[in-house]
Amino acid sequence: MIDSTVVDLSRLQFAATAMYHFIFVPLTLGLSWILVVSEAVYVLTGKPIYKEMTQFWGKLFGINFALGVTTGITLEFQFGTNWAYYSHYVGDIFGAPLAIEGLAAFFLESTMFGLFFFGWKRLPKWGHLAVTALMALGTNLSAILILIANAWMQNPVGSAFNPVTMRMELTDFVALVFNPIAQSKFVHTVSAGYVTGSLFVLAISAWYLLKGRHVEFARRSFRIAAVFGVVGSLLTIAVGDQSGYEIGKSQPSKLAALDAAWETEPAPASFNLFVWPNEDRQANDLAISIPFAGGLMATRSISTEITGIREIREQNKERVASGVQAVIALEAMRKNPGDAAAREKFRQHEADMGYGLLVRRYVDDVRQATPEIIAKAARDSVPKVAPLFWSFRIMVGLGGLMFVLFLAALWVSVSNSHSKYPLLLKAFLWSLPAPWIASMCGWCLAEYGRQPWTVFGMLPTHISASSLSSASLWGSIAGFVGFYTLLLIVEMYLMFKYARLGPVVLQPNNA
Amino acid sequence: MLDYATLKLIWWMLVGVLLIGFAIMDGHDMGVGTLLPFLGKDDTERRVMINTVAPHWDGNQVWFITAGGAIFAAWPFVYATAFSGLYWAMLLVLFALFFRPVGFEYRSKMPDPAWRKAWDWGLFAGSAVPALVFGVAFGNLYLGVPFRLDDTMRSFYSGSFWALLNPFALLFGVVSLSMLTLQGATFLTHRTNGELQARARKAASIVAIVLLAAFSLGGVCVAFIDGYVIVSIGDVGASINPLMKEVNRVPGAWFTNYREYPVLWLVPALAYVGGVIVLRTLRTGKTLLAFVGSSLACVSVIATAGIALFPFVLPSSEMPNASLTAWDATSSHFTLNVMLYVALIFTPIVVAYTGWAYRVMAGKVTRDYIVENDKAVY
């Protein structure tokens, strides 16, 4: 029997290490393009202040990038160390985009990263700009390949189960790459990164303007950030909506949970603004909702229903029972490959096999799955409501807020009225954590919302983890959290130090 | 589409190419990191050392990342079983590697000597520890790793971390550590001048001798232990799993491939050629050739080790039949094929722009360069 503590600790460790990594990733994604824009202006106009901007924001970019790399190394290997059965079961598919990411994107980004810092005197202006642009391109290419991998976990396309090797195997590479979830996820994620980069530059520039320091430098940085931020947040919101629509189609359980929709309402369903969900009763103790809005947003129609949690669980009971038959048939088939009856039975139930594996949380031998166990497994098939409901609303709320902030920033910049609105400048400064909080909520929604699966409908999280001891996991969690927290403190210290000093750090005999 | 058995063989070679690429490229900046506290006598000298690899460490590190990704994509059984089994060894490598990006990037951001000294040791640990552990892990492959597979292909590891640190495996740790240190020492000889260069040259000749001695001794030791032999296996041209074969342990069997194809002895011989090139060219001052000699030794040592194991990748001492091999631990026919195209397209591109980056940054790193660019360099 798989130790539930080990599974929970493995999840905790993955969540912690991935979230640490994602503190640094969005800033890299966005700031790299801001470097490209300021350097392009420098090359086109020849004004040295734009070179100064590229180099100063580049310095902060480097401080951030170092920890992005540090925390990223872990993620390349953690599937193997902590999710060995997952790695075996889907490595044939999932490993491909990860390997391609290294070869096609991370090499590019990292090689250009070196030349960006050390090539200023060795490369012609255009050459250096090309290096910066390739570095930005590399970071964004990295994102698309990682998100292709993640999108496959959300919506496993282009693959089939092989009973000989006991794993899923790739059948259609093009389907893997052009997974519709991957495309919306990619644009949503990188544009959230553009928002992060923009708000970072906007907040620090606003602070300089408030203090009356580096005013010329700050005004120009402010403008680039404002424009890029408006575009980025608009894209994030628009494609976020698309992403939600796609997920609603492929993962009704996630959609129902984030809407706190326990019952299937007549279409178009209402949108819950505030709820107090009660998991035991499978109902909301308290709900404030807007009629029709939920159905319109999620299904883009007035006649399509959003299936409620209770109904999904009820339907999944049948899938679990059918999946159990698939697992039994598979075992018979593997013992005796000539068993035509088993083969036929497997073929009939194969689509539900993942649901059958859900009972392994309660019994090793699926034959012992009683109706109670099947009901429990079906109940597990929809994640808890409260974390999803709230992370979704916090993400959307902050996204909207940031869009308004960028619009205000653009207006302040165009009308050149920075000094008239110190409160607004302060608002930019204090909203600096917003994009990070929104990103973390977004990942919580995507990953927690996919539970109880690592690969939706195919592979339960419970059987994906490595066969480790809980002592090992406590040790490694302590190691990761300890190391990362220490490094994060160092990083924040340097970031604050250099941001406070401002562009004067570029001149000799300073800092 | 190439036939499956051929693709399996090609991917065994490609993983080897990636490991060799890692040893040559990331190896030289790990070597510099290993030598950092010992060869650099003051802060400026240590900065000279760091700045020889400053523009390249990040790109070089991707060889390691990509090797990990490629093993995941091409040998998912190995990726899953090896990394979860050797859990603490892998975490030790990861924790040590954490010090590298931040060490390079943050060390020069504050002038405080204690701060810089701390990062010097951080860079040392981030370089020497992985270099040592990789060899120790390889050494344990010859002894077999205690794991088993159940009927659903789930792997269970029954050994402990401390059991990995046996004298036999530690000898291989010495081989890999001295190999990567030699890469660093010859690279420093090529890219520095004056006293620092003289010290690097001396280090290179000592490490070259250590490498050849440990490599030779390692070979002798392997001759005296049990190797693994496949007695029977399913159709290697088809989809098979690791439990579909029978494996025996036979004394001296790790030399089977060399006995059957004596021409393969040329591979280990190249390590000595590389070593001799290093020792001779260091004296004549042809520093680039010394680096090439050292790289040749890397190619030879890794290829020698891989050929001895072939077709085994991860032999199991607990359940020899479950040993992972190049025939039954691979991805599907289709995935290997797709990934071969990807590798054929992107590897030359990577090599091309990496070469260009080195050309842009070519030339000696001097004390004057550090002083003049105090704020811009590491």
Short mmCIF file of N, CA and C in Angstrom, two decimals, chain B residues 162-306:
data_model
loop_
_atom_site.label_atom_id
_atom_site.label_comp_id
_atom_site.label_asym_id
_atom_site.label_seq_id
_atom_site.Cartn_x
_atom_site.Cartn_y
_atom_site.Cartn_z
N TRP B 162 24.85 5.89 2.30
CA TRP B 162 26.23 5.67 2.75
C TRP B 162 26.89 4.50 2.05
N ALA B 163 26.06 3.50 1.65
CA ALA B 163 26.64 2.34 0.97
C ALA B 163 27.26 2.73 -0.38
N LEU B 164 26.81 3.89 -0.93
CA LEU B 164 27.38 4.32 -2.20
C LEU B 164 28.84 4.75 -2.06
N LEU B 165 29.19 5.15 -0.81
CA LEU B 165 30.53 5.71 -0.61
C LEU B 165 31.55 4.63 -0.27
N ASN B 166 31.55 3.54 -1.05
CA ASN B 166 32.54 2.49 -0.80
C ASN B 166 33.84 2.82 -1.52
N PRO B 167 34.95 2.21 -1.09
CA PRO B 167 36.28 2.59 -1.66
C PRO B 167 36.33 2.41 -3.18
N PHE B 168 35.70 1.35 -3.67
CA PHE B 168 35.71 1.09 -5.11
C PHE B 168 35.09 2.28 -5.86
N ALA B 169 33.91 2.70 -5.41
CA ALA B 169 33.21 3.79 -6.09
C ALA B 169 33.94 5.11 -5.89
N LEU B 170 34.52 5.29 -4.71
CA LEU B 170 35.25 6.54 -4.45
C LEU B 170 36.43 6.70 -5.41
N LEU B 171 37.02 5.56 -5.79
CA LEU B 171 38.11 5.62 -6.78
C LEU B 171 37.61 6.25 -8.08
N PHE B 172 36.38 5.89 -8.47
CA PHE B 172 35.81 6.50 -9.68
C PHE B 172 35.48 7.97 -9.45
N GLY B 173 35.17 8.29 -8.19
CA GLY B 173 34.98 9.71 -7.85
C GLY B 173 36.27 10.49 -8.08
N VAL B 174 37.41 9.87 -7.73
CA VAL B 174 38.70 10.52 -7.96
C VAL B 174 38.92 10.71 -9.47
N VAL B 175 38.55 9.68 -10.25
CA VAL B 175 38.71 9.80 -11.71
C VAL B 175 37.93 11.02 -12.22
N SER B 176 36.63 11.11 -11.84
CA SER B 176 35.83 12.19 -12.43
C SER B 176 36.26 13.55 -11.89
N LEU B 177 36.58 13.61 -10.60
CA LEU B 177 37.00 14.90 -10.05
C LEU B 177 38.30 15.36 -10.70
N SER B 178 39.26 14.45 -10.87
CA SER B 178 40.53 14.87 -11.47
C SER B 178 40.34 15.19 -12.95
N MET B 179 39.42 14.48 -13.59
CA MET B 179 39.17 14.75 -15.02
C MET B 179 38.63 16.17 -15.21
N LEU B 180 37.63 16.55 -14.40
CA LEU B 180 37.06 17.89 -14.56
C LEU B 180 38.02 18.97 -14.07
N THR B 181 38.79 18.64 -13.04
CA THR B 181 39.77 19.62 -12.57
C THR B 181 40.84 19.85 -13.64
N LEU B 182 41.20 18.79 -14.34
CA LEU B 182 42.18 18.93 -15.42
C LEU B 182 41.62 19.85 -16.52
N GLN B 183 40.32 19.68 -16.81
CA GLN B 183 39.70 20.58 -17.79
C GLN B 183 39.85 22.04 -17.33
N GLY B 184 39.57 22.28 -16.06
CA GLY B 184 39.67 23.63 -15.52
C GLY B 184 41.10 24.15 -15.56
N ALA B 185 42.04 23.29 -15.17
CA ALA B 185 43.44 23.73 -15.08
C ALA B 185 43.99 24.06 -16.47
N THR B 186 43.68 23.22 -17.46
CA THR B 186 44.20 23.52 -18.80
C THR B 186 43.50 24.75 -19.38
N PHE B 187 42.21 24.92 -19.06
CA PHE B 187 41.50 26.10 -19.55
C PHE B 187 42.10 27.36 -18.94
N LEU B 188 42.40 27.31 -17.64
CA LEU B 188 43.01 28.47 -16.98
C LEU B 188 44.38 28.77 -17.58
N THR B 189 45.14 27.73 -17.88
CA THR B 189 46.45 27.93 -18.49
C THR B 189 46.30 28.68 -19.80
N HIS B 190 45.24 28.33 -20.52
CA HIS B 190 45.02 28.96 -21.81
C HIS B 190 44.56 30.41 -21.68
N ARG B 191 43.75 30.70 -20.67
CA ARG B 191 43.10 32.01 -20.63
C ARG B 191 43.69 33.00 -19.62
N THR B 192 44.77 32.62 -18.91
CA THR B 192 45.38 33.57 -17.97
C THR B 192 46.85 33.74 -18.30
N ASN B 193 47.53 34.64 -17.57
CA ASN B 193 48.97 34.80 -17.79
C ASN B 193 49.68 34.99 -16.45
N GLY B 194 50.99 35.11 -16.52
CA GLY B 194 51.79 35.42 -15.34
C GLY B 194 51.81 34.29 -14.31
N GLU B 195 51.85 34.70 -13.05
CA GLU B 195 52.00 33.72 -11.96
C GLU B 195 50.82 32.77 -11.88
N LEU B 196 49.63 33.33 -12.08
CA LEU B 196 48.44 32.49 -12.02
C LEU B 196 48.52 31.37 -13.06
N GLN B 197 48.96 31.75 -14.26
CA GLN B 197 49.09 30.76 -15.31
C GLN B 197 50.11 29.69 -14.92
N ALA B 198 51.20 30.11 -14.30
CA ALA B 198 52.23 29.15 -13.89
C ALA B 198 51.66 28.17 -12.88
N ARG B 199 50.86 28.69 -11.94
CA ARG B 199 50.26 27.80 -10.94
C ARG B 199 49.26 26.84 -11.59
N ALA B 200 48.48 27.37 -12.54
CA ALA B 200 47.49 26.53 -13.22
C ALA B 200 48.20 25.41 -13.99
N ARG B 201 49.34 25.76 -14.60
CA ARG B 201 50.09 24.77 -15.38
C ARG B 201 50.59 23.65 -14.48
N LYS B 202 51.09 24.05 -13.30
CA LYS B 202 51.59 23.06 -12.36
C LYS B 202 50.44 22.15 -11.89
N ALA B 203 49.30 22.80 -11.59
CA ALA B 203 48.13 22.02 -11.16
C ALA B 203 47.74 21.03 -12.25
N ALA B 204 47.76 21.49 -13.50
CA ALA B 204 47.35 20.63 -14.60
C ALA B 204 48.23 19.39 -14.69
N SER B 205 49.54 19.57 -14.54
CA SER B 205 50.40 18.39 -14.69
C SER B 205 50.20 17.41 -13.53
N ILE B 206 49.97 17.94 -12.33
CA ILE B 206 49.73 17.02 -11.20
C ILE B 206 48.41 16.27 -11.42
N VAL B 207 47.36 17.03 -11.76
CA VAL B 207 46.04 16.40 -11.89
C VAL B 207 46.03 15.40 -13.05
N ALA B 208 46.77 15.69 -14.12
CA ALA B 208 46.81 14.78 -15.27
C ALA B 208 47.37 13.42 -14.83
N ILE B 209 48.40 13.47 -13.99
CA ILE B 209 49.00 12.21 -13.53
C ILE B 209 48.04 11.46 -12.60
N VAL B 210 47.37 12.24 -11.71
CA VAL B 210 46.38 11.61 -10.81
C VAL B 210 45.29 10.94 -11.64
N LEU B 211 44.82 11.64 -12.67
CA LEU B 211 43.75 11.10 -13.51
C LEU B 211 44.17 9.78 -14.15
N LEU B 212 45.36 9.77 -14.77
CA LEU B 212 45.78 8.56 -15.46
C LEU B 212 45.99 7.41 -14.48
N ALA B 213 46.52 7.73 -13.30
CA ALA B 213 46.76 6.68 -12.30
C ALA B 213 45.43 6.11 -11.82
N ALA B 214 44.47 7.01 -11.49
CA ALA B 214 43.18 6.54 -10.97
C ALA B 214 42.41 5.77 -12.04
N PHE B 215 42.48 6.26 -13.27
CA PHE B 215 41.81 5.60 -14.40
C PHE B 215 42.36 4.18 -14.59
N SER B 216 43.70 4.05 -14.54
CA SER B 216 44.32 2.73 -14.73
C SER B 216 43.93 1.79 -13.60
N LEU B 217 44.02 2.31 -12.37
CA LEU B 217 43.69 1.50 -11.21
C LEU B 217 42.21 1.07 -11.26
N GLY B 218 41.36 2.00 -11.68
CA GLY B 218 39.93 1.70 -11.81
C GLY B 218 39.72 0.54 -12.77
N GLY B 219 40.43 0.58 -13.89
CA GLY B 219 40.31 -0.50 -14.89
C GLY B 219 40.70 -1.84 -14.31
N VAL B 220 41.79 -1.84 -13.54
CA VAL B 220 42.26 -3.09 -12.92
C VAL B 220 41.21 -3.61 -11.95
N CYS B 221 40.66 -2.70 -11.13
CA CYS B 221 39.66 -3.13 -10.14
C CYS B 221 38.43 -3.73 -10.82
N VAL B 222 38.00 -3.11 -11.92
CA VAL B 222 36.80 -3.60 -12.61
C VAL B 222 37.03 -5.03 -13.12
N ALA B 223 38.27 -5.34 -13.47
CA ALA B 223 38.58 -6.68 -13.98
C ALA B 223 38.34 -7.76 -12.93
N PHE B 224 38.41 -7.38 -11.65
CA PHE B 224 38.32 -8.37 -10.59
C PHE B 224 36.93 -8.53 -9.99
N ILE B 225 35.97 -7.73 -10.46
CA ILE B 225 34.64 -7.88 -9.88
C ILE B 225 33.71 -8.60 -10.85
N ASP B 226 32.51 -8.91 -10.34
CA ASP B 226 31.52 -9.55 -11.20
C ASP B 226 30.92 -8.53 -12.16
N GLY B 227 30.85 -8.92 -13.42
CA GLY B 227 30.12 -8.10 -14.38
C GLY B 227 28.76 -8.71 -14.63
N TYR B 228 27.95 -8.06 -15.43
CA TYR B 228 26.61 -8.56 -15.74
C TYR B 228 26.54 -8.96 -17.21
N VAL B 229 25.85 -10.06 -17.46
CA VAL B 229 25.73 -10.56 -18.82
C VAL B 229 24.27 -10.90 -19.10
N ILE B 230 23.79 -10.49 -20.26
CA ILE B 230 22.43 -10.88 -20.66
C ILE B 230 22.46 -12.29 -21.21
N VAL B 231 21.69 -13.18 -20.60
CA VAL B 231 21.65 -14.56 -21.07
C VAL B 231 20.61 -14.68 -22.19
N SER B 232 19.45 -14.08 -21.94
CA SER B 232 18.42 -14.09 -22.98
C SER B 232 17.60 -12.82 -22.84
N ILE B 233 17.06 -12.36 -23.95
CA ILE B 233 16.26 -11.14 -23.94
C ILE B 233 15.23 -11.25 -25.05
N GLY B 234 14.09 -10.54 -24.89
CA GLY B 234 13.06 -10.53 -25.94
C GLY B 234 13.60 -9.87 -27.20
N ASP B 235 12.74 -9.61 -28.14
CA ASP B 235 13.14 -9.02 -29.41
C ASP B 235 13.53 -7.56 -29.22
N VAL B 236 14.85 -7.25 -29.37
CA VAL B 236 15.31 -5.88 -29.10
C VAL B 236 14.79 -4.90 -30.15
N GLY B 237 14.27 -5.42 -31.24
CA GLY B 237 13.70 -4.54 -32.26
C GLY B 237 12.24 -4.23 -31.98
N ALA B 238 11.72 -4.69 -30.84
CA ALA B 238 10.31 -4.45 -30.52
C ALA B 238 10.20 -3.77 -29.16
N SER B 239 8.96 -3.47 -28.79
CA SER B 239 8.69 -2.86 -27.51
C SER B 239 8.81 -3.90 -26.41
N ILE B 240 9.81 -3.75 -25.53
CA ILE B 240 9.96 -4.72 -24.44
C ILE B 240 10.16 -3.98 -23.13
N ASN B 241 9.89 -4.66 -22.01
CA ASN B 241 10.16 -4.03 -20.72
C ASN B 241 11.31 -4.74 -20.02
N PRO B 242 11.89 -4.12 -19.00
CA PRO B 242 13.12 -4.66 -18.40
C PRO B 242 12.96 -6.02 -17.73
N LEU B 243 11.72 -6.48 -17.51
CA LEU B 243 11.57 -7.77 -16.85
C LEU B 243 11.55 -8.94 -17.84
N MET B 244 11.74 -8.65 -19.11
CA MET B 244 11.63 -9.70 -20.13
C MET B 244 12.98 -10.28 -20.51
N LYS B 245 13.92 -10.31 -19.57
CA LYS B 245 15.23 -10.89 -19.90
C LYS B 245 15.79 -11.64 -18.70
N GLU B 246 16.86 -12.38 -18.98
CA GLU B 246 17.55 -13.09 -17.92
C GLU B 246 19.00 -12.62 -17.89
N VAL B 247 19.46 -12.29 -16.69
CA VAL B 247 20.80 -11.72 -16.56
C VAL B 247 21.60 -12.54 -15.56
N ASN B 248 22.86 -12.80 -15.87
CA ASN B 248 23.76 -13.50 -14.95
C ASN B 248 24.91 -12.60 -14.54
N ARG B 249 25.43 -12.90 -13.35
CA ARG B 249 26.64 -12.20 -12.93
C ARG B 249 27.84 -13.10 -13.16
N VAL B 250 28.86 -12.59 -13.85
CA VAL B 250 30.02 -13.38 -14.23
C VAL B 250 31.28 -12.57 -13.90
N PRO B 251 32.26 -13.19 -13.25
CA PRO B 251 33.50 -12.45 -12.93
C PRO B 251 34.16 -11.92 -14.21
N GLY B 252 34.61 -10.68 -14.16
CA GLY B 252 35.34 -10.08 -15.28
C GLY B 252 34.48 -9.75 -16.48
N ALA B 253 33.16 -9.89 -16.35
CA ALA B 253 32.30 -9.72 -17.53
C ALA B 253 32.25 -8.28 -18.04
N TRP B 254 32.67 -7.31 -17.23
CA TRP B 254 32.66 -5.93 -17.74
C TRP B 254 33.67 -5.73 -18.86
N PHE B 255 34.52 -6.74 -19.09
CA PHE B 255 35.48 -6.63 -20.20
C PHE B 255 35.00 -7.38 -21.45
N THR B 256 33.79 -7.91 -21.40
CA THR B 256 33.28 -8.71 -22.52
C THR B 256 33.40 -7.98 -23.85
N ASN B 257 32.91 -6.73 -23.88
CA ASN B 257 32.92 -5.99 -25.15
C ASN B 257 34.34 -5.80 -25.67
N TYR B 258 35.29 -5.55 -24.75
CA TYR B 258 36.67 -5.35 -25.19
C TYR B 258 37.27 -6.66 -25.70
N ARG B 259 36.85 -7.77 -25.07
CA ARG B 259 37.37 -9.06 -25.53
C ARG B 259 36.82 -9.41 -26.91
N GLU B 260 35.53 -9.11 -27.11
CA GLU B 260 34.92 -9.48 -28.39
C GLU B 260 35.36 -8.57 -29.53
N TYR B 261 35.59 -7.30 -29.23
CA TYR B 261 36.02 -6.35 -30.26
C TYR B 261 37.30 -5.66 -29.80
N PRO B 262 38.45 -6.31 -30.01
CA PRO B 262 39.71 -5.76 -29.46
C PRO B 262 40.01 -4.34 -29.95
N VAL B 263 39.44 -3.95 -31.09
CA VAL B 263 39.69 -2.60 -31.60
C VAL B 263 39.22 -1.55 -30.59
N LEU B 264 38.27 -1.94 -29.72
CA LEU B 264 37.76 -1.00 -28.72
C LEU B 264 38.82 -0.57 -27.71
N TRP B 265 39.91 -1.35 -27.60
CA TRP B 265 40.99 -0.96 -26.68
C TRP B 265 41.56 0.40 -27.04
N LEU B 266 41.35 0.81 -28.30
CA LEU B 266 41.84 2.14 -28.71
C LEU B 266 41.17 3.25 -27.88
N VAL B 267 39.92 2.98 -27.43
CA VAL B 267 39.20 4.02 -26.70
C VAL B 267 39.90 4.37 -25.38
N PRO B 268 40.16 3.38 -24.50
CA PRO B 268 40.90 3.75 -23.29
C PRO B 268 42.31 4.27 -23.59
N ALA B 269 42.91 3.77 -24.68
CA ALA B 269 44.27 4.23 -25.02
C ALA B 269 44.30 5.73 -25.25
N LEU B 270 43.17 6.27 -25.79
CA LEU B 270 43.12 7.71 -26.07
C LEU B 270 43.29 8.56 -24.81
N ALA B 271 42.86 8.02 -23.66
CA ALA B 271 43.01 8.79 -22.42
C ALA B 271 44.49 9.06 -22.16
N TYR B 272 45.33 8.04 -22.42
CA TYR B 272 46.77 8.22 -22.20
C TYR B 272 47.34 9.18 -23.23
N VAL B 273 46.84 9.08 -24.48
CA VAL B 273 47.28 10.03 -25.51
C VAL B 273 46.95 11.45 -25.06
N GLY B 274 45.71 11.63 -24.60
CA GLY B 274 45.29 12.95 -24.12
C GLY B 274 46.18 13.44 -22.99
N GLY B 275 46.45 12.54 -22.03
CA GLY B 275 47.29 12.90 -20.89
C GLY B 275 48.68 13.32 -21.32
N VAL B 276 49.24 12.56 -22.26
CA VAL B 276 50.59 12.88 -22.74
C VAL B 276 50.59 14.22 -23.46
N ILE B 277 49.54 14.46 -24.27
CA ILE B 277 49.44 15.76 -24.95
C ILE B 277 49.45 16.89 -23.92
N VAL B 278 48.65 16.72 -22.87
CA VAL B 278 48.60 17.76 -21.83
C VAL B 278 49.99 18.00 -21.26
N LEU B 279 50.65 16.92 -20.85
CA LEU B 279 51.94 17.08 -20.18
C LEU B 279 52.99 17.70 -21.10
N ARG B 280 53.00 17.29 -22.35
CA ARG B 280 54.01 17.82 -23.29
C ARG B 280 53.73 19.27 -23.68
N THR B 281 52.46 19.57 -24.03
CA THR B 281 52.16 20.92 -24.54
C THR B 281 52.23 21.96 -23.44
N LEU B 282 52.00 21.56 -22.19
CA LEU B 282 52.11 22.54 -21.11
C LEU B 282 53.52 23.12 -21.07
N ARG B 283 54.49 22.25 -21.35
CA ARG B 283 55.88 22.70 -21.31
C ARG B 283 56.19 23.62 -22.48
N THR B 284 55.63 23.30 -23.66
CA THR B 284 55.96 24.10 -24.83
C THR B 284 55.11 25.36 -24.93
N GLY B 285 54.05 25.46 -24.12
CA GLY B 285 53.27 26.70 -24.13
C GLY B 285 52.13 26.69 -25.13
N LYS B 286 51.88 25.56 -25.78
CA LYS B 286 50.72 25.49 -26.68
C LYS B 286 49.48 25.19 -25.84
N THR B 287 48.95 26.24 -25.23
CA THR B 287 47.95 26.04 -24.19
C THR B 287 46.63 25.52 -24.73
N LEU B 288 46.26 25.96 -25.93
CA LEU B 288 44.99 25.49 -26.48
C LEU B 288 45.04 23.98 -26.73
N LEU B 289 46.21 23.53 -27.20
CA LEU B 289 46.38 22.10 -27.46
C LEU B 289 46.29 21.31 -26.16
N ALA B 290 46.76 21.90 -25.07
CA ALA B 290 46.66 21.23 -23.76
C ALA B 290 45.19 21.03 -23.42
N PHE B 291 44.38 22.05 -23.68
CA PHE B 291 42.94 21.93 -23.40
C PHE B 291 42.31 20.85 -24.28
N VAL B 292 42.76 20.80 -25.54
CA VAL B 292 42.25 19.76 -26.44
C VAL B 292 42.65 18.38 -25.93
N GLY B 293 43.89 18.25 -25.46
CA GLY B 293 44.36 16.98 -24.92
C GLY B 293 43.51 16.55 -23.73
N SER B 294 43.23 17.51 -22.86
CA SER B 294 42.41 17.21 -21.69
C SER B 294 41.00 16.80 -22.11
N SER B 295 40.45 17.49 -23.10
CA SER B 295 39.10 17.15 -23.58
C SER B 295 39.08 15.74 -24.19
N LEU B 296 40.18 15.41 -24.87
CA LEU B 296 40.30 14.08 -25.45
C LEU B 296 40.27 13.02 -24.35
N ALA B 297 40.93 13.33 -23.24
CA ALA B 297 40.90 12.40 -22.10
C ALA B 297 39.47 12.24 -21.58
N CYS B 298 38.71 13.35 -21.55
CA CYS B 298 37.30 13.26 -21.11
C CYS B 298 36.51 12.32 -22.02
N VAL B 299 36.66 12.51 -23.33
CA VAL B 299 35.96 11.66 -24.29
C VAL B 299 36.30 10.20 -24.02
N SER B 300 37.59 9.93 -23.87
CA SER B 300 38.05 8.56 -23.70
C SER B 300 37.55 7.94 -22.41
N VAL B 301 37.67 8.67 -21.31
CA VAL B 301 37.29 8.10 -20.01
C VAL B 301 35.80 7.75 -20.01
N ILE B 302 34.96 8.69 -20.49
CA ILE B 302 33.52 8.43 -20.46
C ILE B 302 33.14 7.31 -21.43
N ALA B 303 33.73 7.34 -22.62
CA ALA B 303 33.42 6.29 -23.59
C ALA B 303 33.90 4.93 -23.08
N THR B 304 35.08 4.88 -22.47
CA THR B 304 35.59 3.63 -21.92
C THR B 304 34.62 3.04 -20.90
N ALA B 305 34.16 3.92 -20.01
CA ALA B 305 33.25 3.46 -18.95
C ALA B 305 31.93 2.98 -19.55
N GLY B 306 31.43 3.73 -20.53
CA GLY B 306 30.15 3.37 -21.14
C GLY B 306 30.23 2.06 -21.91
#
